[in-house]
mmCIF file of C-alpha atoms in Angstrom:
data_model
loop_
_atom_site.group_PDB
_atom_site.id
_atom_site.type_symbol
_atom_site.label_atom_id
_atom_site.label_comp_id
_atom_site.label_asym_id
_atom_site.label_seq_id
_atom_site.Cartn_x
_atom_site.Cartn_y
_atom_site.Cartn_z
ATOM 1 C CA MET A 1442 -102.446 -20.129 90.239
ATOM 2 C CA ARG A 1443 -104.541 -20.795 93.338
ATOM 3 C CA CYS A 1444 -105.595 -24.233 92.012
ATOM 4 C CA LYS A 1445 -101.952 -25.152 91.470
ATOM 5 C CA ALA A 1446 -101.086 -24.169 95.057
ATOM 6 C CA ILE A 1447 -104.001 -26.185 96.439
ATOM 7 C CA ALA A 1448 -103.037 -29.199 94.313
ATOM 8 C CA THR A 1449 -99.430 -28.945 95.535
ATOM 9 C CA LEU A 1450 -100.537 -28.745 99.178
ATOM 10 C CA LEU A 1451 -102.954 -31.631 98.710
ATOM 11 C CA GLY A 1452 -100.227 -33.740 97.098
ATOM 12 C CA PHE A 1453 -97.816 -32.940 99.933
ATOM 13 C CA ALA A 1454 -100.476 -33.839 102.514
ATOM 14 C CA LEU A 1455 -101.137 -37.183 100.835
ATOM 15 C CA ILE A 1456 -97.458 -38.058 100.621
ATOM 16 C CA SER A 1457 -96.635 -37.008 104.176
ATOM 17 C CA SER A 1458 -99.672 -38.808 105.607
ATOM 18 C CA ASN A 1459 -98.828 -42.068 103.865
ATOM 19 C CA PRO A 1460 -96.153 -43.947 105.857
ATOM 20 C CA ALA A 1461 -95.181 -45.911 102.762
ATOM 21 C CA LEU A 1462 -94.204 -42.693 100.986
ATOM 22 C CA ALA A 1463 -92.844 -40.656 103.893
ATOM 23 C CA ALA A 1464 -89.084 -40.357 104.180
ATOM 24 C CA PHE A 1465 -87.391 -41.651 107.328
ATOM 25 C CA PRO A 1466 -85.559 -38.835 109.105
ATOM 26 C CA ASP A 1467 -82.499 -40.673 110.442
ATOM 27 C CA PRO A 1468 -80.420 -43.269 108.533
ATOM 28 C CA ASN A 1469 -78.905 -44.398 111.855
ATOM 29 C CA ILE A 1470 -82.236 -45.854 113.020
ATOM 30 C CA LEU A 1471 -83.825 -49.035 111.676
ATOM 31 C CA THR A 1472 -87.617 -48.961 111.906
ATOM 32 C CA ILE A 1473 -89.438 -52.299 112.005
ATOM 33 C CA GLU A 1474 -93.035 -51.869 110.918
ATOM 34 C CA ASP A 1475 -95.118 -54.807 112.032
ATOM 35 C CA GLU A 1476 -98.748 -55.286 112.835
ATOM 36 C CA ALA A 1477 -98.137 -57.230 116.064
ATOM 37 C CA HIS A 1478 -97.152 -54.070 117.973
ATOM 38 C CA LYS A 1479 -99.094 -50.852 118.518
ATOM 39 C CA GLY A 1480 -96.426 -48.820 116.754
ATOM 40 C CA PRO A 1481 -93.206 -49.407 114.883
ATOM 41 C CA ASP A 1482 -90.085 -50.420 116.795
ATOM 42 C CA LYS A 1483 -86.986 -48.316 116.248
ATOM 43 C CA TYR A 1484 -83.420 -49.539 116.637
ATOM 44 C CA PRO A 1485 -80.463 -47.183 116.608
ATOM 45 C CA VAL A 1486 -77.373 -48.894 115.197
ATOM 46 C CA ASP A 1487 -75.964 -49.403 118.715
ATOM 47 C CA ALA A 1488 -79.140 -51.285 119.690
ATOM 48 C CA LEU A 1489 -78.648 -53.622 116.713
ATOM 49 C CA ARG A 1490 -75.175 -54.349 118.105
ATOM 50 C CA SER A 1491 -76.367 -55.065 121.629
ATOM 51 C CA ARG A 1492 -79.847 -56.576 121.239
ATOM 52 C CA TYR A 1493 -79.045 -59.221 118.624
ATOM 53 C CA GLN A 1494 -76.254 -61.719 118.138
ATOM 54 C CA ASN A 1495 -73.954 -60.219 115.529
ATOM 55 C CA VAL A 1496 -72.399 -62.580 113.009
ATOM 56 C CA GLU A 1497 -69.727 -62.120 110.375
ATOM 57 C CA ILE A 1498 -69.968 -62.601 106.631
ATOM 58 C CA GLU A 1499 -66.745 -62.617 104.639
ATOM 59 C CA THR A 1500 -67.800 -61.699 101.131
ATOM 60 C CA ARG A 1501 -67.600 -59.375 98.192
ATOM 61 C CA THR A 1502 -70.437 -57.319 96.765
ATOM 62 C CA PRO A 1503 -71.573 -56.959 93.158
ATOM 63 C CA TRP A 1504 -69.588 -53.686 93.059
ATOM 64 C CA SER A 1505 -66.363 -54.935 94.670
ATOM 65 C CA LYS A 1506 -63.125 -54.815 92.780
ATOM 66 C CA GLU A 1507 -61.779 -58.166 91.596
ATOM 67 C CA GLY A 1508 -60.446 -60.085 94.596
ATOM 68 C CA GLU A 1509 -61.735 -57.543 97.139
ATOM 69 C CA ILE A 1510 -63.251 -59.346 100.128
ATOM 70 C CA VAL A 1511 -64.701 -57.569 103.167
ATOM 71 C CA ILE A 1512 -65.689 -59.016 106.519
ATOM 72 C CA PHE A 1513 -69.023 -57.485 107.479
ATOM 73 C CA ARG A 1514 -70.696 -57.894 110.869
ATOM 74 C CA GLY A 1515 -74.268 -57.438 112.055
ATOM 75 C CA PRO A 1516 -77.448 -59.218 113.121
ATOM 76 C CA LYS A 1517 -79.041 -61.882 110.950
ATOM 77 C CA ILE A 1518 -82.055 -60.479 109.191
ATOM 78 C CA ALA A 1519 -83.996 -63.676 109.949
ATOM 79 C CA ASP A 1520 -83.540 -63.103 113.708
ATOM 80 C CA VAL A 1521 -84.905 -59.556 113.509
ATOM 81 C CA LEU A 1522 -87.850 -60.629 111.345
ATOM 82 C CA ARG A 1523 -88.683 -63.534 113.658
ATOM 83 C CA GLU A 1524 -88.754 -61.324 116.740
ATOM 84 C CA HIS A 1525 -91.244 -59.004 115.048
ATOM 85 C CA GLY A 1526 -93.500 -61.651 113.517
ATOM 86 C CA LEU A 1527 -92.420 -60.799 109.983
ATOM 87 C CA ASP A 1528 -91.298 -64.344 109.200
ATOM 88 C CA ALA A 1529 -94.730 -65.746 108.388
ATOM 89 C CA GLY A 1530 -95.602 -64.095 105.081
ATOM 90 C CA ARG A 1531 -94.168 -64.608 101.633
ATOM 91 C CA SER A 1532 -91.887 -61.586 101.477
ATOM 92 C CA VAL A 1533 -90.788 -58.397 103.209
ATOM 93 C CA GLN A 1534 -89.843 -54.978 101.947
ATOM 94 C CA PHE A 1535 -86.589 -53.208 102.804
ATOM 95 C CA ILE A 1536 -86.757 -49.443 102.472
ATOM 96 C CA ALA A 1537 -83.670 -47.282 102.003
ATOM 97 C CA TYR A 1538 -83.181 -43.719 103.217
ATOM 98 C CA ASP A 1539 -84.066 -42.402 99.743
ATOM 99 C CA ASN A 1540 -87.291 -44.527 99.761
ATOM 100 C CA PHE A 1541 -85.832 -47.119 97.375
ATOM 101 C CA THR A 1542 -87.740 -50.314 98.179
ATOM 102 C CA SER A 1543 -86.642 -53.886 97.566
ATOM 103 C CA GLU A 1544 -89.000 -56.800 98.037
ATOM 104 C CA ILE A 1545 -87.217 -59.955 99.169
ATOM 105 C CA THR A 1546 -88.789 -63.343 99.698
ATOM 106 C CA LEU A 1547 -88.529 -65.082 103.044
ATOM 107 C CA GLU A 1548 -87.287 -68.124 101.134
ATOM 108 C CA GLU A 1549 -84.257 -66.109 99.956
ATOM 109 C CA ILE A 1550 -83.614 -64.870 103.482
ATOM 110 C CA GLU A 1551 -83.853 -68.389 104.935
ATOM 111 C CA LYS A 1552 -81.651 -69.917 102.265
ATOM 112 C CA TYR A 1553 -78.821 -67.343 102.162
ATOM 113 C CA ASN A 1554 -78.853 -65.799 105.688
ATOM 114 C CA PRO A 1555 -78.145 -62.143 104.872
ATOM 115 C CA ILE A 1556 -77.306 -59.681 107.640
ATOM 116 C CA PHE A 1557 -77.912 -56.064 108.501
ATOM 117 C CA ALA A 1558 -74.239 -55.141 108.193
ATOM 118 C CA ILE A 1559 -73.389 -52.342 110.600
ATOM 119 C CA ASP A 1560 -69.625 -52.894 110.921
ATOM 120 C CA ARG A 1561 -66.738 -54.063 108.802
ATOM 121 C CA ALA A 1562 -63.357 -55.472 109.770
ATOM 122 C CA CYS A 1563 -60.599 -52.955 110.353
ATOM 123 C CA GLN A 1564 -57.824 -52.888 107.767
ATOM 124 C CA ASP A 1565 -54.252 -51.610 107.948
ATOM 125 C CA ALA A 1566 -55.283 -48.335 106.284
ATOM 126 C CA ASP A 1567 -57.886 -47.807 109.044
ATOM 127 C CA ARG A 1568 -55.214 -48.160 111.727
ATOM 128 C CA THR A 1569 -52.866 -45.813 109.873
ATOM 129 C CA SER A 1570 -55.594 -43.169 109.525
ATOM 130 C CA GLY A 1571 -56.735 -43.552 113.142
ATOM 131 C CA ARG A 1572 -60.172 -44.856 112.218
ATOM 132 C CA CYS A 1573 -59.350 -48.078 114.089
ATOM 133 C CA MET A 1574 -57.348 -48.092 117.299
ATOM 134 C CA PRO A 1575 -54.883 -50.854 118.265
ATOM 135 C CA GLY A 1576 -56.868 -53.924 119.299
ATOM 136 C CA GLN A 1577 -60.043 -52.733 117.562
ATOM 137 C CA ASP A 1578 -61.310 -55.413 115.177
ATOM 138 C CA PHE A 1579 -64.337 -53.713 113.572
ATOM 139 C CA THR A 1580 -65.423 -50.204 112.629
ATOM 140 C CA PRO A 1581 -68.908 -48.874 111.885
ATOM 141 C CA LEU A 1582 -69.860 -48.701 108.215
ATOM 142 C CA SER A 1583 -69.627 -45.183 106.843
ATOM 143 C CA PRO A 1584 -72.024 -43.745 104.254
ATOM 144 C CA GLU A 1585 -69.279 -44.227 101.634
ATOM 145 C CA GLU A 1586 -69.416 -47.961 102.475
ATOM 146 C CA GLN A 1587 -73.207 -48.152 102.131
ATOM 147 C CA GLY A 1588 -73.686 -47.702 105.885
ATOM 148 C CA PRO A 1589 -74.742 -47.177 108.500
ATOM 149 C CA ILE A 1590 -76.998 -50.188 107.767
ATOM 150 C CA PHE A 1591 -76.315 -52.278 104.654
ATOM 151 C CA LEU A 1592 -78.162 -55.460 103.677
ATOM 152 C CA VAL A 1593 -75.298 -57.896 102.908
ATOM 153 C CA TRP A 1594 -75.487 -61.375 101.386
ATOM 154 C CA PRO A 1595 -72.883 -64.138 101.076
ATOM 155 C CA TYR A 1596 -72.066 -63.315 97.447
ATOM 156 C CA GLU A 1597 -70.456 -66.642 96.556
ATOM 157 C CA ASP A 1598 -73.545 -68.561 97.767
ATOM 158 C CA LEU A 1599 -75.953 -66.677 95.515
ATOM 159 C CA PRO A 1600 -76.939 -68.174 92.154
ATOM 160 C CA ALA A 1601 -75.027 -66.715 89.210
ATOM 161 C CA ALA A 1602 -78.330 -65.481 87.751
ATOM 162 C CA TYR A 1603 -78.692 -63.111 90.738
ATOM 163 C CA VAL A 1604 -75.888 -60.879 89.473
ATOM 164 C CA PRO A 1605 -76.875 -58.415 88.104
ATOM 165 C CA ALA A 1606 -80.554 -59.429 87.870
ATOM 166 C CA ARG A 1607 -81.117 -59.305 91.660
ATOM 167 C CA ASN A 1608 -78.603 -56.615 92.664
ATOM 168 C CA SER A 1609 -81.560 -54.829 94.255
ATOM 169 C CA ILE A 1610 -81.318 -57.220 97.214
ATOM 170 C CA TRP A 1611 -78.142 -55.399 98.310
ATOM 171 C CA VAL A 1612 -79.927 -52.464 99.942
ATOM 172 C CA TRP A 1613 -77.795 -49.761 101.514
ATOM 173 C CA PHE A 1614 -78.904 -47.021 103.916
ATOM 174 C CA VAL A 1615 -81.652 -49.404 105.123
ATOM 175 C CA VAL A 1616 -84.047 -47.467 107.373
ATOM 176 C CA SER A 1617 -87.150 -49.656 107.483
ATOM 177 C CA VAL A 1618 -88.476 -53.184 107.117
ATOM 178 C CA ARG A 1619 -92.145 -54.051 106.678
ATOM 179 C CA GLN A 1620 -94.361 -56.940 105.657
ATOM 180 C CA SER A 1621 -95.176 -56.952 101.951
ATOM 181 C CA LEU A 1622 -98.759 -56.235 101.078
#
């Protein structure tokens, strides 16, 4: 019994001391882990709106209903990577709130220009429900919409072989980005 307790504590200590395995406490903060800075940089969603140029992608996702197109808005992933010196390797890892990790090549990012989607265009139903006020064009992504930070690609530009083989590039609840080992 005592050995089992010690093994459990040791396992917990190893997991919690390893940043690659530790959970991120807040899905509203994007952590950029790079070696160029003393510690990781953290961006609340509002900082992603104000610090970077936000662009729009009008697209569907692999899980959209037929004909459903959404206009997403957020900073280009390439811009964020460049600022943090993560654009020089071969690939980067995107970590979700549940520690799901997707490795994406820089070539894919350069070629298809995905974004960290943090908003989507308001729709009539949003105005009716009060989620969007008159004159408001965008609303933050909710958890039900894969927010607050969702890695979005221009679906129609992706090769047909990517769906469903590379659906893992559509990471939702993104909380961290780091250089691949």
